[in-house]
Short mmCIF file of N, CA and C in Angstrom, two decimals:
data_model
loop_
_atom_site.label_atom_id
_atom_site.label_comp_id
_atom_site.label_asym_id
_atom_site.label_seq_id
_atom_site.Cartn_x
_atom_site.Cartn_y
_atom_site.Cartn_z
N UNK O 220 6.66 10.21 23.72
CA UNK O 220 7.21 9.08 22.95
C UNK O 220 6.10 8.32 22.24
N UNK O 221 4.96 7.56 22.95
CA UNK O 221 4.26 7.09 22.36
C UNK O 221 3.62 8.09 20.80
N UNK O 222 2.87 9.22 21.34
CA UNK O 222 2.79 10.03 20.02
C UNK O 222 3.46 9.77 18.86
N UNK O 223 4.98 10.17 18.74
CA UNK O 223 6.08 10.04 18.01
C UNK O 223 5.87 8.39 17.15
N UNK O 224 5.57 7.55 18.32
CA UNK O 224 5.21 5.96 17.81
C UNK O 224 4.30 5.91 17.25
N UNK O 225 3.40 6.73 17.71
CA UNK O 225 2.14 6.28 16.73
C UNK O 225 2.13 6.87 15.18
N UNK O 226 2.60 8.15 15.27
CA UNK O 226 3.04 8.69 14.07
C UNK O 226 3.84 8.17 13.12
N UNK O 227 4.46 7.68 13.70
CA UNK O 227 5.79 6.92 12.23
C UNK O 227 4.98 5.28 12.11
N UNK O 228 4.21 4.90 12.77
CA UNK O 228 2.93 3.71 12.62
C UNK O 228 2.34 4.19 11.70
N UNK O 229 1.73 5.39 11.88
CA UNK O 229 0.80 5.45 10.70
C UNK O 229 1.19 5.76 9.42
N UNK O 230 2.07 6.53 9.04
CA UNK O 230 2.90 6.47 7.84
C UNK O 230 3.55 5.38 7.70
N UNK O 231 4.04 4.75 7.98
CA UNK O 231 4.62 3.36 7.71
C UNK O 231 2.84 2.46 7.10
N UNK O 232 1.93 2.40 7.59
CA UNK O 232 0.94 2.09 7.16
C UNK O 232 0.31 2.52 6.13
N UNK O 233 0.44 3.42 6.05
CA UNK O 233 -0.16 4.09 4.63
C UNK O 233 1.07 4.27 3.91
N UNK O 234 2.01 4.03 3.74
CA UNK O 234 2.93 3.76 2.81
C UNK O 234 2.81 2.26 2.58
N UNK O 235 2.49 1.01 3.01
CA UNK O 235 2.44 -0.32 2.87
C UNK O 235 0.73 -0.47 2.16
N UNK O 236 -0.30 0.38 2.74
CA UNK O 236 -1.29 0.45 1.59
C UNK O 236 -1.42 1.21 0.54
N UNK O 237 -0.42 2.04 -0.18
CA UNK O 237 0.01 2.72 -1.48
C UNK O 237 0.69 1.18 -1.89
N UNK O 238 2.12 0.62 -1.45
CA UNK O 238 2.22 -0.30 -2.19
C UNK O 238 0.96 -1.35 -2.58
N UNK O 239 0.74 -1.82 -1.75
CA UNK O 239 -0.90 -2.78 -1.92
C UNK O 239 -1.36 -2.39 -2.90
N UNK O 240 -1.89 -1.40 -3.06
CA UNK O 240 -2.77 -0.78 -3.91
C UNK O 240 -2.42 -1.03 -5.24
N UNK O 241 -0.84 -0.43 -5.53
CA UNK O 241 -0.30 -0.35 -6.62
C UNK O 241 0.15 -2.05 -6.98
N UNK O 242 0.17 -2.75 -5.87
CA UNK O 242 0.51 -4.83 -6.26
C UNK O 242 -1.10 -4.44 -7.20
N UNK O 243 -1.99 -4.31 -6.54
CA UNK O 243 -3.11 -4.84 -6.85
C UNK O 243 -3.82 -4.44 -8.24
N UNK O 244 -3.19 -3.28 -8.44
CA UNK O 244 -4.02 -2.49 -9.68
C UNK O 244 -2.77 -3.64 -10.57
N UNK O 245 -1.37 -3.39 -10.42
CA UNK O 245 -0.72 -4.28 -11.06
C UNK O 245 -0.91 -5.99 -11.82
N UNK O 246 -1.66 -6.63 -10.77
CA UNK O 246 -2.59 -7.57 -10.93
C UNK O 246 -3.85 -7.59 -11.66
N UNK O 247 -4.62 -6.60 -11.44
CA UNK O 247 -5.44 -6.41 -12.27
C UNK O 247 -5.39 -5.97 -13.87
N UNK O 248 -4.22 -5.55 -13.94
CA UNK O 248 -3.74 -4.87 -15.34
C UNK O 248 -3.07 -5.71 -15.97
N UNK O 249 -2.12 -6.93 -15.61
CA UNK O 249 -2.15 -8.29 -16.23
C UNK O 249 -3.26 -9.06 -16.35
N UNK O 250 -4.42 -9.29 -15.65
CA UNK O 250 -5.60 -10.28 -15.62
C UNK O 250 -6.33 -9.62 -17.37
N UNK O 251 -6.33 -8.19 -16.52
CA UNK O 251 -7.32 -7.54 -18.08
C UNK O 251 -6.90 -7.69 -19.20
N UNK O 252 -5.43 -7.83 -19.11
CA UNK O 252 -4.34 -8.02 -20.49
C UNK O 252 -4.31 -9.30 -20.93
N UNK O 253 -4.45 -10.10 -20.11
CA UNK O 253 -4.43 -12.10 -20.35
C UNK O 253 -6.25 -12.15 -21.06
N UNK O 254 -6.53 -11.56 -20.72
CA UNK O 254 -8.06 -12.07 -21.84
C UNK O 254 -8.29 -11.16 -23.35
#
């Protein structure tokens, strides 16, 4: 069980830092566009 837990932890995590990533480049691609 734990295994199984840790596994769907870590994809759940690296699916929440793909979004991040993509907020962030998003942010950055308005900042570069506002100047």
């Amino acid at each position: 069980m734990n295994f199984i837990k840790l596994n769907l932890f870590t994809i759940f995590e690296l699916e929440i830092d793909q979004a991040f990533i993509a907020a962030i480049l998003t942010i950055i691609g308005y900042s570069l566009n506002d100047t």
